[in-house]
Amino acid sequence: MCSGTCLPERDFLAFQATGQWYSLPGKAVDSFLEAFEMRLDEHFKGPTLLLLLLGAALGLQPTGSAEQRCFCRVTGSLDDCTCDVETIDAFNNYKLFPRLNELLESEYFKYYKVNLKKPCPFWTDNSHCGIRDCAVKPCKSDEVPDGIRSASHKYSEEAHNLAGECEEAQRLGAVNRSLSEEAQKAMLQWTQHDDSSDSFCEADDIQSPDAEYVDLLLNPERYTGYKGPDAWKIWNSIYEENCFKPQTVKRPLASGRDDEGHAFYKWLKGVCVEKRAFYKLISGLHSSINIHLSARYLLQDTWAEKKWGHNVTEFQQRFDEILTRGEGPRRLKNLYFIYLIELRALSKVLPYFDRPGFQLFTGNQVRDAETKALLLQVLHLTKSFPLHFDENSLFAGNAREAAKLKEEFRFHFRNISRIMDCVGCFKCRLWGKLQTQGLGTALKILFSEKLIEKMSESSPSQAFQLTRQEIVALMNAFGRISTSVRELENFRTLLRTVL
């Protein structure tokens, strides 16, 4: 809970002078903007003589602490959920996050195969970022464990049926006789492709010569300097064309001075819970990415060293209630919503990984067993969470209408996964593709509950299957969301020192 009084929603302009934020009341806003031709959502980052004199002349006072302005409304229950922010913070930060972080540092989960050379399918004028920090360093072939590289060749045309699985087993045995029977079984679990109708993402063809392994620990998600019109175009395409929103309804802050989003949120409240959930998932993902960029910001770049760390000003710019005209707290609440969705998926998929015959195969038998044990510990932890999201509230009601809506939901999300190939920064593209595939995999799990329940413990599942790519993306994507929730605690602490 926050201390003090939350800021009221009102029409104002906020600016900073001598380390303090000030608000300019409603009627004075328009004349000030016209005089200086500024957009309402723009602000000054440092002290300037002009603002200092303006603030003093008008007798303006600071409007609450920096911590209040970002977090005061990020508390209590979440819309469309039975959970609250405080329960998630305590569970994630002190129980789940440390164990999950350990899992993601393992050999199995740190290698992800991705094609960063796919052309953008939607526009031809996309350019690649030339900034040094946008680059991705792929792995050399001898850096990736043999078991992972072998498993990546499991896909074949024959993998669409059981006979094909048998032929693939014979081929694998002929190529590498050193593979044990258990190892071959582990790879066979991944031979059957998902039917495209069950997938929420357009996954990369990992057999493409352009697909390369990337060590995620050596290519962390952080601020790269990729911004401006190109970055704006990506998110605008996602929100405007793929979030079920009519063109006549404008997003908050998207068109300069508007009604502070009242029309947008009136529309959002009136749509079905599925479409509302879709928007909140995308907004939550966007918020998580912005938190990562603010938490791993390039603070110093000299010939001697680069220093990365928390940029409080950047965080305020994206989440402060005044600077975002009320949007910041909503964005942070949507982060908690996507956390609940992915957490629920992990709790549901436990039986798939808990089968005795299932392996996380890298070729190191002892280490693989330890990784699986740690994975099961993490999944059992997710199952112990007391206030899970109820996915049964989605796609309920009339069966025909629900099926149609589900296909629209899937189509829009697949489209978003394709937009990731339009991102000009390769490091941003890498993490965008991974996180959309991870969220898509979580959705696939939530809507495959009956198939998971029918799985045999002793034989490979034919109805429900996860590829290694999906498994790695699922856990790393949730790792990003979990890290964002943990970083909010860090920013709370840092903001207490800011006026």
Short mmCIF file of C-alpha atoms in Angstrom, two decimals:
data_model
loop_
_atom_site.label_atom_id
_atom_site.label_comp_id
_atom_site.label_asym_id
_atom_site.label_seq_id
_atom_site.Cartn_x
_atom_site.Cartn_y
_atom_site.Cartn_z
CA MET A 1 0.00 0.00 0.00
CA CYS A 2 1.18 3.53 -0.62
CA SER A 3 1.44 6.11 2.09
CA GLY A 4 -0.30 9.43 1.78
CA THR A 5 -2.97 10.35 -0.74
CA CYS A 6 -3.00 9.19 -4.35
CA LEU A 7 -2.98 11.91 -6.96
CA PRO A 8 -6.41 12.75 -8.38
CA GLU A 9 -6.98 12.29 -12.09
CA ARG A 10 -7.05 15.72 -13.68
CA ASP A 11 -6.00 17.78 -16.65
CA PHE A 12 -2.52 19.17 -16.08
CA LEU A 13 0.93 19.58 -17.52
CA ALA A 14 3.86 18.29 -15.45
CA PHE A 15 7.43 19.45 -15.72
CA GLN A 16 10.65 19.22 -13.76
CA ALA A 17 12.74 22.11 -12.43
CA THR A 18 15.55 21.89 -9.90
CA GLY A 19 14.80 18.22 -9.25
CA GLN A 20 11.08 18.76 -8.52
CA TRP A 21 8.00 17.90 -10.55
CA TYR A 22 5.34 20.61 -10.80
CA SER A 23 1.82 20.61 -12.22
CA LEU A 24 0.22 23.37 -14.26
CA PRO A 25 -3.58 23.42 -13.75
CA GLY A 26 -6.09 22.89 -16.53
CA LYS A 27 -6.80 26.31 -18.03
CA ALA A 28 -3.14 27.28 -18.11
CA VAL A 29 -2.19 24.15 -20.06
CA ASP A 30 -3.50 25.17 -23.48
CA SER A 31 -1.89 28.57 -23.56
CA PHE A 32 1.41 27.14 -22.38
CA LEU A 33 1.36 24.44 -25.06
CA GLU A 34 0.42 26.82 -27.82
CA ALA A 35 3.23 29.18 -26.81
CA PHE A 36 5.88 26.50 -26.92
CA GLU A 37 4.28 24.11 -29.45
CA MET A 38 4.66 21.12 -27.19
CA ARG A 39 2.67 17.91 -26.98
CA LEU A 40 1.04 17.21 -23.64
CA ASP A 41 2.91 13.98 -23.12
CA GLU A 42 6.35 15.60 -23.55
CA HIS A 43 8.34 16.87 -20.60
CA PHE A 44 11.61 18.47 -19.56
CA LYS A 45 14.13 16.13 -17.98
CA GLY A 46 16.43 18.67 -16.32
CA PRO A 47 16.31 22.08 -14.66
CA THR A 48 15.98 25.01 -17.04
CA LEU A 49 15.82 28.70 -16.30
CA LEU A 50 12.54 29.06 -18.19
CA LEU A 51 10.75 26.42 -16.13
CA LEU A 52 12.27 27.55 -12.89
CA LEU A 53 10.97 31.09 -13.46
CA LEU A 54 7.59 29.84 -14.64
CA GLY A 55 7.16 27.61 -11.59
CA ALA A 56 8.17 30.37 -9.21
CA ALA A 57 5.95 32.97 -10.90
CA LEU A 58 2.87 30.75 -10.74
CA GLY A 59 3.58 29.54 -7.21
CA LEU A 60 3.32 25.90 -8.21
CA GLN A 61 3.95 23.14 -5.71
CA PRO A 62 5.33 19.61 -6.20
CA THR A 63 2.52 17.05 -6.58
CA GLY A 64 3.47 14.09 -4.38
CA SER A 65 6.53 11.92 -4.09
CA ALA A 66 8.08 10.14 -7.07
CA GLU A 67 7.25 6.77 -5.53
CA GLN A 68 3.59 7.73 -5.08
CA ARG A 69 3.26 8.95 -8.65
CA CYS A 70 4.41 5.59 -10.06
CA PHE A 71 3.02 3.11 -7.56
CA CYS A 72 0.22 4.66 -5.53
CA ARG A 73 -2.49 3.20 -7.76
CA VAL A 74 -0.62 -0.07 -8.35
CA THR A 75 -2.10 -1.85 -5.37
CA GLY A 76 -5.02 -4.02 -4.38
CA SER A 77 -7.13 -6.22 -6.64
CA LEU A 78 -6.70 -6.54 -10.40
CA ASP A 79 -9.55 -6.17 -12.88
CA ASP A 80 -10.93 -9.44 -14.32
CA CYS A 81 -9.01 -11.38 -11.63
CA THR A 82 -9.48 -12.55 -8.06
CA CYS A 83 -5.86 -11.73 -7.21
CA ASP A 84 -4.12 -8.66 -5.81
CA VAL A 85 -0.77 -6.99 -6.42
CA GLU A 86 0.60 -7.61 -2.93
CA THR A 87 0.08 -11.38 -3.13
CA ILE A 88 1.94 -11.54 -6.44
CA ASP A 89 4.84 -9.41 -5.15
CA ALA A 90 5.38 -11.58 -2.09
CA PHE A 91 5.08 -14.86 -3.99
CA ASN A 92 7.28 -13.84 -6.92
CA ASN A 93 10.01 -11.86 -5.21
CA TYR A 94 10.68 -14.16 -2.27
CA LYS A 95 9.64 -17.63 -3.45
CA LEU A 96 9.58 -18.07 -7.21
CA PHE A 97 12.03 -15.59 -8.72
CA PRO A 98 15.26 -16.95 -7.12
CA ARG A 99 14.50 -20.54 -8.14
CA LEU A 100 13.37 -19.57 -11.64
CA ASN A 101 16.48 -17.49 -12.20
CA GLU A 102 18.65 -20.47 -11.30
CA LEU A 103 16.76 -22.66 -13.79
CA LEU A 104 17.21 -20.18 -16.66
CA GLU A 105 20.98 -20.21 -16.19
CA SER A 106 21.11 -23.93 -16.98
CA GLU A 107 22.53 -25.29 -20.25
CA TYR A 108 19.15 -26.41 -21.51
CA PHE A 109 17.35 -23.11 -21.08
CA LYS A 110 20.01 -20.61 -22.09
CA TYR A 111 20.28 -21.69 -25.75
CA TYR A 112 17.55 -20.51 -28.13
CA LYS A 113 17.55 -21.01 -31.90
CA VAL A 114 16.26 -18.07 -33.89
CA ASN A 115 16.24 -16.71 -37.42
CA LEU A 116 16.97 -12.99 -37.24
CA LYS A 117 17.27 -12.62 -41.01
CA LYS A 118 13.64 -13.18 -41.97
CA PRO A 119 12.27 -10.25 -43.97
CA CYS A 120 9.45 -8.14 -42.62
CA PRO A 121 6.19 -9.47 -44.12
CA PHE A 122 4.24 -6.21 -43.76
CA TRP A 123 6.34 -3.35 -45.11
CA THR A 124 9.48 -3.04 -47.22
CA ASP A 125 11.04 0.10 -45.82
CA ASN A 126 12.24 -1.40 -42.54
CA SER A 127 15.87 -0.68 -41.86
CA HIS A 128 18.30 -2.48 -39.59
CA CYS A 129 19.71 -0.70 -36.59
CA GLY A 130 23.37 0.26 -36.91
CA ILE A 131 23.85 0.84 -33.18
CA ARG A 132 26.54 -1.39 -31.71
CA ASP A 133 24.37 -2.56 -28.80
CA CYS A 134 21.64 -3.77 -31.19
CA ALA A 135 23.88 -6.60 -32.43
CA VAL A 136 23.39 -10.23 -31.40
CA LYS A 137 26.32 -12.58 -31.02
CA PRO A 138 25.33 -16.08 -32.20
CA CYS A 139 26.94 -19.21 -30.82
CA LYS A 140 29.67 -21.12 -32.61
CA SER A 141 28.67 -24.68 -33.39
CA ASP A 142 31.03 -26.17 -30.81
CA GLU A 143 29.62 -23.96 -28.05
CA VAL A 144 26.19 -25.61 -28.10
CA PRO A 145 25.88 -28.99 -26.34
CA ASP A 146 25.71 -31.93 -28.75
CA GLY A 147 22.39 -33.09 -27.35
CA ILE A 148 20.73 -29.77 -28.10
CA ARG A 149 22.15 -29.56 -31.62
CA SER A 150 21.09 -33.15 -32.34
CA ALA A 151 17.61 -32.52 -31.01
CA SER A 152 17.24 -29.52 -33.31
CA HIS A 153 17.34 -31.89 -36.28
CA LYS A 154 14.38 -33.88 -35.02
CA TYR A 155 11.90 -32.20 -37.34
CA SER A 156 11.11 -33.86 -40.64
CA GLU A 157 8.24 -34.31 -43.03
CA GLU A 158 7.66 -37.77 -41.57
CA ALA A 159 7.08 -36.30 -38.12
CA HIS A 160 3.41 -35.71 -38.82
CA ASN A 161 2.47 -39.30 -38.06
CA LEU A 162 3.54 -42.27 -35.97
CA ALA A 163 5.15 -44.08 -38.86
CA GLY A 164 7.27 -41.03 -39.44
CA GLU A 165 8.33 -41.07 -35.81
CA CYS A 166 9.58 -44.65 -36.20
CA GLU A 167 11.53 -43.77 -39.34
CA GLU A 168 13.03 -40.77 -37.53
CA ALA A 169 14.09 -43.02 -34.65
CA GLN A 170 15.89 -45.35 -37.07
CA ARG A 171 17.61 -42.40 -38.74
CA LEU A 172 18.78 -40.95 -35.45
CA GLY A 173 20.10 -44.33 -34.36
CA ALA A 174 21.99 -44.76 -37.63
CA VAL A 175 23.53 -41.32 -37.52
CA ASN A 176 24.71 -41.43 -33.93
CA ARG A 177 25.01 -44.83 -32.29
CA SER A 178 26.35 -43.23 -29.13
CA LEU A 179 22.87 -41.94 -28.27
CA SER A 180 21.20 -44.03 -25.60
CA GLU A 181 17.72 -45.41 -25.96
CA GLU A 182 16.52 -42.89 -23.34
CA ALA A 183 18.08 -40.01 -25.27
CA GLN A 184 16.38 -41.11 -28.48
CA LYS A 185 13.06 -41.29 -26.64
CA ALA A 186 13.59 -37.77 -25.36
CA MET A 187 14.12 -36.48 -28.89
CA LEU A 188 11.16 -38.45 -30.20
CA GLN A 189 8.92 -36.58 -27.79
CA TRP A 190 9.54 -33.52 -29.93
CA THR A 191 9.27 -35.03 -33.40
CA GLN A 192 5.63 -34.29 -34.00
CA HIS A 193 4.94 -30.74 -35.13
CA ASP A 194 2.08 -28.87 -33.55
CA ASP A 195 -0.84 -28.53 -35.89
CA SER A 196 -0.80 -24.91 -37.01
CA SER A 197 -4.36 -24.47 -35.78
CA ASP A 198 -3.15 -25.12 -32.22
CA SER A 199 -0.32 -22.61 -32.37
CA PHE A 200 -0.64 -18.96 -31.37
CA CYS A 201 2.66 -18.02 -33.02
CA GLU A 202 4.33 -18.28 -36.38
CA ALA A 203 7.50 -20.01 -35.26
CA ASP A 204 10.83 -19.86 -37.06
CA ASP A 205 11.87 -22.75 -39.26
CA ILE A 206 14.84 -23.86 -37.22
CA GLN A 207 16.07 -26.00 -40.12
CA SER A 208 16.68 -22.83 -42.13
CA PRO A 209 20.38 -22.14 -42.75
CA ASP A 210 19.72 -18.65 -41.40
CA ALA A 211 18.60 -19.99 -38.00
CA GLU A 212 21.34 -19.77 -35.37
CA TYR A 213 21.69 -20.63 -31.70
CA VAL A 214 21.99 -17.71 -29.32
CA ASP A 215 23.20 -17.82 -25.73
CA LEU A 216 20.56 -15.71 -23.98
CA LEU A 217 22.84 -15.02 -21.01
CA LEU A 218 25.43 -13.45 -23.31
CA ASN A 219 22.81 -11.42 -25.18
CA PRO A 220 20.69 -9.96 -22.37
CA GLU A 221 17.65 -7.82 -22.94
CA ARG A 222 18.57 -4.21 -22.16
CA TYR A 223 18.50 -0.68 -23.51
CA THR A 224 20.13 -0.51 -26.95
CA GLY A 225 19.24 3.00 -28.12
CA TYR A 226 16.66 1.66 -30.61
CA LYS A 227 13.83 4.22 -30.58
CA GLY A 228 12.12 6.84 -32.69
CA PRO A 229 9.80 6.34 -35.69
CA ASP A 230 10.89 2.76 -36.44
CA ALA A 231 10.23 1.53 -32.90
CA TRP A 232 6.99 3.53 -32.73
CA LYS A 233 5.82 1.94 -35.98
CA ILE A 234 6.14 -1.56 -34.50
CA TRP A 235 4.05 -0.85 -31.42
CA ASN A 236 1.56 1.27 -33.32
CA SER A 237 0.96 -1.60 -35.75
CA ILE A 238 0.45 -3.99 -32.85
CA TYR A 239 -2.01 -1.80 -30.97
CA GLU A 240 -3.88 -0.23 -33.88
CA GLU A 241 -4.23 -3.25 -36.17
CA ASN A 242 -4.18 -6.29 -33.89
CA CYS A 243 -5.91 -5.45 -30.60
CA PHE A 244 -9.54 -5.56 -31.85
CA LYS A 245 -9.76 -1.78 -31.51
CA PRO A 246 -11.84 0.19 -34.03
CA GLN A 247 -9.98 2.99 -35.79
CA THR A 248 -12.40 5.56 -34.42
CA VAL A 249 -11.26 4.85 -30.85
CA LYS A 250 -7.94 6.53 -30.10
CA ARG A 251 -5.45 5.09 -27.63
CA PRO A 252 -4.45 7.26 -24.68
CA LEU A 253 -1.43 9.47 -25.49
CA ALA A 254 -1.53 8.39 -29.14
CA SER A 255 -2.92 11.63 -30.50
CA GLY A 256 -1.56 14.39 -28.33
CA ARG A 257 -4.26 16.22 -26.38
CA ASP A 258 -7.33 14.07 -25.96
CA ASP A 259 -9.83 13.14 -23.22
CA GLU A 260 -7.21 11.40 -21.08
CA GLY A 261 -8.26 8.04 -22.51
CA HIS A 262 -11.84 8.16 -21.24
CA ALA A 263 -13.28 7.17 -24.63
CA PHE A 264 -10.75 4.35 -24.98
CA TYR A 265 -11.41 2.88 -21.55
CA LYS A 266 -15.15 3.24 -22.00
CA TRP A 267 -14.78 1.15 -25.17
CA LEU A 268 -12.47 -1.35 -23.46
CA LYS A 269 -14.87 -1.81 -20.55
CA GLY A 270 -17.71 -2.50 -22.96
CA VAL A 271 -16.02 -5.26 -25.01
CA CYS A 272 -16.04 -8.94 -24.11
CA VAL A 273 -13.59 -10.22 -21.50
CA GLU A 274 -11.51 -12.02 -24.16
CA LYS A 275 -10.77 -8.86 -26.15
CA ARG A 276 -10.09 -6.94 -22.98
CA ALA A 277 -7.70 -9.67 -21.86
CA PHE A 278 -5.92 -9.55 -25.23
CA TYR A 279 -5.23 -5.82 -24.89
CA LYS A 280 -4.04 -6.22 -21.30
CA LEU A 281 -1.67 -9.03 -22.32
CA ILE A 282 -0.05 -6.88 -25.02
CA SER A 283 0.10 -3.85 -22.74
CA GLY A 284 1.60 -5.99 -19.98
CA LEU A 285 4.24 -7.35 -22.33
CA HIS A 286 5.04 -3.81 -23.50
CA SER A 287 5.34 -2.66 -19.88
CA SER A 288 7.64 -5.54 -19.02
CA ILE A 289 9.95 -4.70 -21.90
CA ASN A 290 10.06 -1.03 -20.85
CA ILE A 291 10.95 -2.05 -17.30
CA HIS A 292 13.84 -4.16 -18.59
CA LEU A 293 15.14 -1.26 -20.66
CA SER A 294 14.94 1.08 -17.67
CA ALA A 295 16.59 -1.43 -15.33
CA ARG A 296 19.49 -2.24 -17.68
CA TYR A 297 20.17 1.18 -19.13
CA LEU A 298 23.52 2.27 -20.55
CA LEU A 299 24.61 4.76 -17.90
CA GLN A 300 28.23 5.13 -18.97
CA ASP A 301 29.98 4.35 -22.25
CA THR A 302 33.71 5.04 -22.34
CA TRP A 303 36.71 3.41 -23.96
CA ALA A 304 37.50 1.78 -20.63
CA GLU A 305 34.10 0.33 -19.72
CA LYS A 306 30.37 0.24 -20.18
CA LYS A 307 28.20 0.63 -17.13
CA TRP A 308 24.62 -0.65 -17.14
CA GLY A 309 22.11 0.01 -14.38
CA HIS A 310 18.80 1.48 -13.27
CA ASN A 311 17.71 4.71 -14.93
CA VAL A 312 15.08 6.20 -12.66
CA THR A 313 14.27 9.07 -15.03
CA GLU A 314 13.59 6.63 -17.86
CA PHE A 315 11.30 4.62 -15.60
CA GLN A 316 9.42 7.75 -14.52
CA GLN A 317 9.03 8.83 -18.13
CA ARG A 318 7.20 5.59 -18.89
CA PHE A 319 5.25 4.99 -15.67
CA ASP A 320 4.89 8.19 -13.62
CA GLU A 321 1.19 8.96 -13.24
CA ILE A 322 1.59 12.64 -14.05
CA LEU A 323 3.95 12.28 -16.99
CA THR A 324 1.77 9.59 -18.58
CA ARG A 325 -1.52 11.28 -17.68
CA GLY A 326 -2.66 8.32 -15.62
CA GLU A 327 -1.45 5.63 -18.01
CA GLY A 328 1.62 4.52 -16.04
CA PRO A 329 -0.20 2.76 -13.19
CA ARG A 330 -2.56 1.06 -15.67
CA ARG A 331 0.44 -0.23 -17.60
CA LEU A 332 1.97 -1.65 -14.44
CA LYS A 333 -1.28 -3.37 -13.48
CA ASN A 334 -1.34 -5.00 -16.91
CA LEU A 335 2.13 -6.38 -16.15
CA TYR A 336 0.59 -8.22 -13.21
CA PHE A 337 -2.18 -9.50 -15.47
CA ILE A 338 0.23 -11.13 -17.93
CA TYR A 339 2.13 -12.53 -14.94
CA LEU A 340 -1.03 -14.31 -13.79
CA ILE A 341 -1.76 -15.69 -17.26
CA GLU A 342 1.72 -17.17 -17.74
CA LEU A 343 1.85 -18.39 -14.13
CA ARG A 344 -1.43 -20.24 -14.65
CA ALA A 345 -0.11 -21.88 -17.82
CA LEU A 346 2.98 -23.15 -15.97
CA SER A 347 0.83 -24.66 -13.25
CA LYS A 348 -1.34 -26.38 -15.88
CA VAL A 349 1.55 -27.88 -17.85
CA LEU A 350 3.14 -29.62 -14.86
CA PRO A 351 1.79 -33.11 -15.80
CA TYR A 352 3.46 -32.86 -19.22
CA PHE A 353 6.92 -32.43 -17.71
CA ASP A 354 6.30 -34.70 -14.71
CA ARG A 355 6.11 -37.87 -16.83
CA PRO A 356 8.93 -40.31 -15.98
CA GLY A 357 9.99 -40.61 -19.63
CA PHE A 358 10.29 -36.90 -20.27
CA GLN A 359 13.82 -35.48 -20.44
CA LEU A 360 15.40 -32.08 -20.91
CA PHE A 361 18.14 -33.45 -23.11
CA THR A 362 21.55 -31.83 -23.55
CA GLY A 363 23.70 -34.96 -23.54
CA ASN A 364 24.91 -34.66 -19.95
CA GLN A 365 22.81 -37.22 -18.09
CA VAL A 366 23.57 -36.02 -14.56
CA ARG A 367 23.07 -32.35 -15.36
CA ASP A 368 19.89 -33.08 -17.34
CA ALA A 369 18.39 -34.91 -14.36
CA GLU A 370 19.24 -31.97 -12.10
CA THR A 371 17.69 -29.50 -14.55
CA LYS A 372 14.47 -31.52 -14.75
CA ALA A 373 14.30 -31.73 -10.95
CA LEU A 374 14.73 -27.95 -10.71
CA LEU A 375 12.09 -27.39 -13.40
CA LEU A 376 9.61 -29.56 -11.48
CA GLN A 377 10.36 -27.63 -8.31
CA VAL A 378 9.55 -24.38 -10.12
CA LEU A 379 6.34 -25.81 -11.60
CA HIS A 380 5.19 -27.20 -8.24
CA LEU A 381 5.80 -23.74 -6.80
CA THR A 382 3.58 -22.19 -9.48
CA LYS A 383 0.87 -24.69 -8.63
CA SER A 384 1.00 -23.63 -4.97
CA PHE A 385 0.06 -20.03 -5.81
CA PRO A 386 -3.20 -19.33 -3.93
CA LEU A 387 -5.04 -16.97 -6.31
CA HIS A 388 -4.69 -18.29 -9.85
CA PHE A 389 -6.38 -16.70 -12.85
CA ASP A 390 -9.50 -18.61 -13.90
CA GLU A 391 -9.11 -19.27 -17.61
CA ASN A 392 -12.58 -20.82 -17.71
CA SER A 393 -13.95 -17.28 -17.87
CA LEU A 394 -12.51 -17.02 -21.39
CA PHE A 395 -14.30 -18.35 -24.47
CA ALA A 396 -17.32 -19.46 -22.46
CA GLY A 397 -20.97 -19.18 -23.48
CA ASN A 398 -22.26 -20.07 -26.94
CA ALA A 399 -19.93 -22.73 -28.33
CA ARG A 400 -20.01 -21.49 -31.94
CA GLU A 401 -19.39 -17.86 -31.00
CA ALA A 402 -16.66 -18.88 -28.56
CA ALA A 403 -14.89 -20.93 -31.24
CA LYS A 404 -15.05 -18.03 -33.70
CA LEU A 405 -13.70 -15.59 -31.12
CA LYS A 406 -10.90 -17.97 -30.21
CA GLU A 407 -9.80 -18.15 -33.84
CA GLU A 408 -9.80 -14.35 -34.07
CA PHE A 409 -7.77 -14.24 -30.87
CA ARG A 410 -5.29 -16.72 -32.33
CA PHE A 411 -5.10 -14.92 -35.68
CA HIS A 412 -4.32 -11.56 -34.08
CA PHE A 413 -1.63 -13.03 -31.86
CA ARG A 414 0.00 -14.90 -34.75
CA ASN A 415 0.06 -11.62 -36.61
CA ILE A 416 1.88 -9.96 -33.74
CA SER A 417 4.47 -12.74 -33.76
CA ARG A 418 5.08 -11.99 -37.45
CA ILE A 419 5.50 -8.27 -36.72
CA MET A 420 8.54 -9.17 -34.62
CA ASP A 421 10.41 -9.82 -37.89
CA CYS A 422 10.00 -6.11 -38.66
CA VAL A 423 11.94 -4.94 -35.59
CA GLY A 424 15.10 -3.17 -36.79
CA CYS A 425 17.21 -3.81 -33.70
CA PHE A 426 18.41 -7.44 -33.76
CA LYS A 427 18.66 -7.76 -29.99
CA CYS A 428 15.16 -6.32 -29.62
CA ARG A 429 13.99 -8.69 -32.35
CA LEU A 430 15.53 -11.67 -30.55
CA TRP A 431 13.77 -10.94 -27.28
CA GLY A 432 10.57 -9.87 -28.99
CA LYS A 433 10.37 -13.16 -30.90
CA LEU A 434 11.19 -15.19 -27.80
CA GLN A 435 8.66 -13.43 -25.57
CA THR A 436 5.83 -13.57 -28.09
CA GLN A 437 6.51 -17.27 -28.66
CA GLY A 438 6.60 -17.80 -24.90
CA LEU A 439 3.28 -16.01 -24.37
CA GLY A 440 1.81 -17.87 -27.36
CA THR A 441 2.93 -21.16 -25.82
CA ALA A 442 1.29 -20.18 -22.52
CA LEU A 443 -1.99 -19.53 -24.35
CA LYS A 444 -1.67 -22.84 -26.17
CA ILE A 445 -1.31 -24.62 -22.82
CA LEU A 446 -4.29 -22.86 -21.24
CA PHE A 447 -6.54 -23.88 -24.12
CA SER A 448 -5.24 -27.47 -24.24
CA GLU A 449 -6.10 -28.48 -20.68
CA LYS A 450 -8.21 -31.48 -21.67
CA LEU A 451 -5.48 -32.79 -23.96
CA ILE A 452 -2.92 -32.48 -21.18
CA GLU A 453 -5.19 -34.35 -18.78
CA LYS A 454 -5.53 -37.26 -21.21
CA MET A 455 -1.79 -37.77 -21.63
CA SER A 456 -0.29 -41.15 -20.84
CA GLU A 457 2.50 -41.14 -18.27
CA SER A 458 4.47 -43.85 -20.07
CA SER A 459 4.22 -43.01 -23.76
CA PRO A 460 4.81 -39.88 -25.85
CA SER A 461 1.78 -37.66 -26.21
CA GLN A 462 0.33 -37.41 -29.69
CA ALA A 463 -2.47 -34.93 -28.98
CA PHE A 464 -0.45 -32.35 -27.04
CA GLN A 465 3.20 -31.64 -27.73
CA LEU A 466 5.72 -28.92 -26.96
CA THR A 467 8.86 -28.44 -29.02
CA ARG A 468 12.14 -27.57 -27.36
CA GLN A 469 11.82 -24.07 -28.83
CA GLU A 470 8.45 -23.63 -27.14
CA ILE A 471 9.74 -24.95 -23.81
CA VAL A 472 12.74 -22.61 -23.79
CA ALA A 473 10.60 -19.65 -24.91
CA LEU A 474 7.89 -20.40 -22.35
CA MET A 475 10.24 -20.44 -19.37
CA ASN A 476 12.40 -17.52 -20.50
CA ALA A 477 9.37 -15.38 -21.34
CA PHE A 478 7.97 -15.95 -17.87
CA GLY A 479 11.44 -15.26 -16.53
CA ARG A 480 11.28 -11.82 -18.14
CA ILE A 481 7.87 -11.08 -16.59
CA SER A 482 9.02 -12.37 -13.20
CA THR A 483 12.14 -10.20 -13.43
CA SER A 484 10.00 -7.15 -14.21
CA VAL A 485 7.88 -7.70 -11.12
CA ARG A 486 11.06 -8.04 -9.06
CA GLU A 487 12.52 -4.89 -10.63
CA LEU A 488 9.49 -2.89 -9.53
CA GLU A 489 10.62 -3.46 -5.96
CA ASN A 490 14.04 -2.07 -6.88
CA PHE A 491 12.49 1.00 -8.49
CA ARG A 492 10.25 1.57 -5.47
CA THR A 493 13.37 1.73 -3.32
CA LEU A 494 15.21 4.04 -5.70
CA LEU A 495 12.23 6.39 -6.07
CA ARG A 496 12.03 6.90 -2.33
CA THR A 497 15.18 9.00 -2.67
CA VAL A 498 13.64 11.12 -5.47
CA LEU A 499 11.38 14.08 -4.61
#
